[in-house]
CSV table of C-alpha atoms in Angstrom, one decimal:
chain,number,residue,atom,x,y,z
A,1,MET,CA,-75.5,-56.6,-144.6
A,2,LYS,CA,-76.6,-57.0,-147.9
A,3,ALA,CA,-80.1,-57.5,-149.6
A,4,ASN,CA,-79.0,-60.2,-150.9
A,5,ASP,CA,-78.5,-62.3,-148.4
A,6,LEU,CA,-81.3,-60.7,-146.2
A,7,ARG,CA,-83.7,-62.7,-149.2
A,8,SER,CA,-82.7,-65.7,-148.7
A,9,LYS,CA,-83.5,-66.2,-145.1
A,10,SER,CA,-86.6,-66.9,-144.5
A,11,VAL,CA,-89.7,-64.2,-141.9
A,12,ASP,CA,-89.1,-65.5,-138.9
A,13,GLU,CA,-84.7,-65.8,-139.7
A,14,LEU,CA,-85.7,-61.7,-140.3
A,15,LYS,CA,-87.8,-61.6,-137.8
A,16,GLN,CA,-85.4,-63.2,-135.2
A,17,GLU,CA,-82.0,-60.7,-137.1
A,18,HIS,CA,-84.7,-57.8,-136.3
A,19,LEU,CA,-85.2,-58.6,-132.5
A,20,SER,CA,-81.0,-58.7,-132.8
A,21,LEU,CA,-80.7,-55.3,-134.5
A,22,LEU,CA,-82.5,-53.5,-132.3
A,23,GLU,CA,-80.8,-54.7,-129.2
A,24,GLN,CA,-77.5,-54.0,-130.6
A,25,GLN,CA,-79.8,-50.4,-131.6
A,26,PHE,CA,-79.9,-50.1,-127.8
A,27,LYS,CA,-77.0,-50.7,-126.7
A,28,GLN,CA,-75.2,-49.0,-129.1
A,29,ARG,CA,-77.4,-45.4,-127.3
A,30,MET,CA,-76.5,-46.4,-123.9
A,31,LYS,CA,-72.8,-46.5,-124.7
A,32,LYS,CA,-73.2,-43.7,-126.6
A,33,ALA,CA,-74.4,-41.8,-123.5
A,34,SER,CA,-72.3,-43.5,-121.5
A,35,GLY,CA,-69.8,-41.7,-123.7
A,36,GLN,CA,-68.3,-45.4,-123.7
A,37,LEU,CA,-68.9,-45.4,-127.8
A,38,SER,CA,-65.7,-44.8,-129.8
A,39,LYS,CA,-66.9,-46.0,-132.7
A,40,THR,CA,-70.1,-43.6,-133.7
A,41,HIS,CA,-71.0,-44.3,-137.7
A,42,GLU,CA,-72.1,-48.1,-136.0
A,43,ILE,CA,-74.8,-46.5,-135.1
A,44,GLY,CA,-76.2,-45.3,-139.0
A,45,ASN,CA,-75.5,-48.9,-140.0
A,46,VAL,CA,-77.1,-50.1,-138.0
A,47,ARG,CA,-80.5,-48.6,-138.5
A,48,ARG,CA,-79.5,-48.8,-142.0
A,49,ASP,CA,-79.7,-52.8,-141.2
A,50,ILE,CA,-83.4,-52.9,-139.6
A,51,ALA,CA,-84.7,-51.1,-142.4
A,52,ARG,CA,-82.6,-53.2,-145.3
A,53,VAL,CA,-84.6,-56.0,-142.7
A,54,ASN,CA,-87.6,-54.3,-143.1
A,55,THR,CA,-88.5,-53.5,-146.1
A,56,ILE,CA,-87.3,-57.1,-147.2
A,57,LEU,CA,-90.4,-58.5,-144.4
A,58,ARG,CA,-92.6,-56.4,-146.3
A,59,GLU,CA,-91.7,-57.9,-149.6
A,60,LYS,CA,-91.9,-61.2,-148.6
A,61,GLN,CA,-95.5,-60.9,-146.4
A,62,GLY,CA,-97.0,-58.5,-149.6
A,63,ASN,CA,-96.8,-62.2,-151.8
């Protein structure tokens, strides 16, 4: 996910994306705990995407 793509979205769309990413992170953590997650690097990718969304949200709400 690119920051430029996120900047073109509205605040409501970003909040929806944030919730979606949190849900995805939860599902991946559950899979990891049960031993079903084979691509463990995706957990870090989702964490970084959440951070990107949070950063863009703060930028938009600050203006």
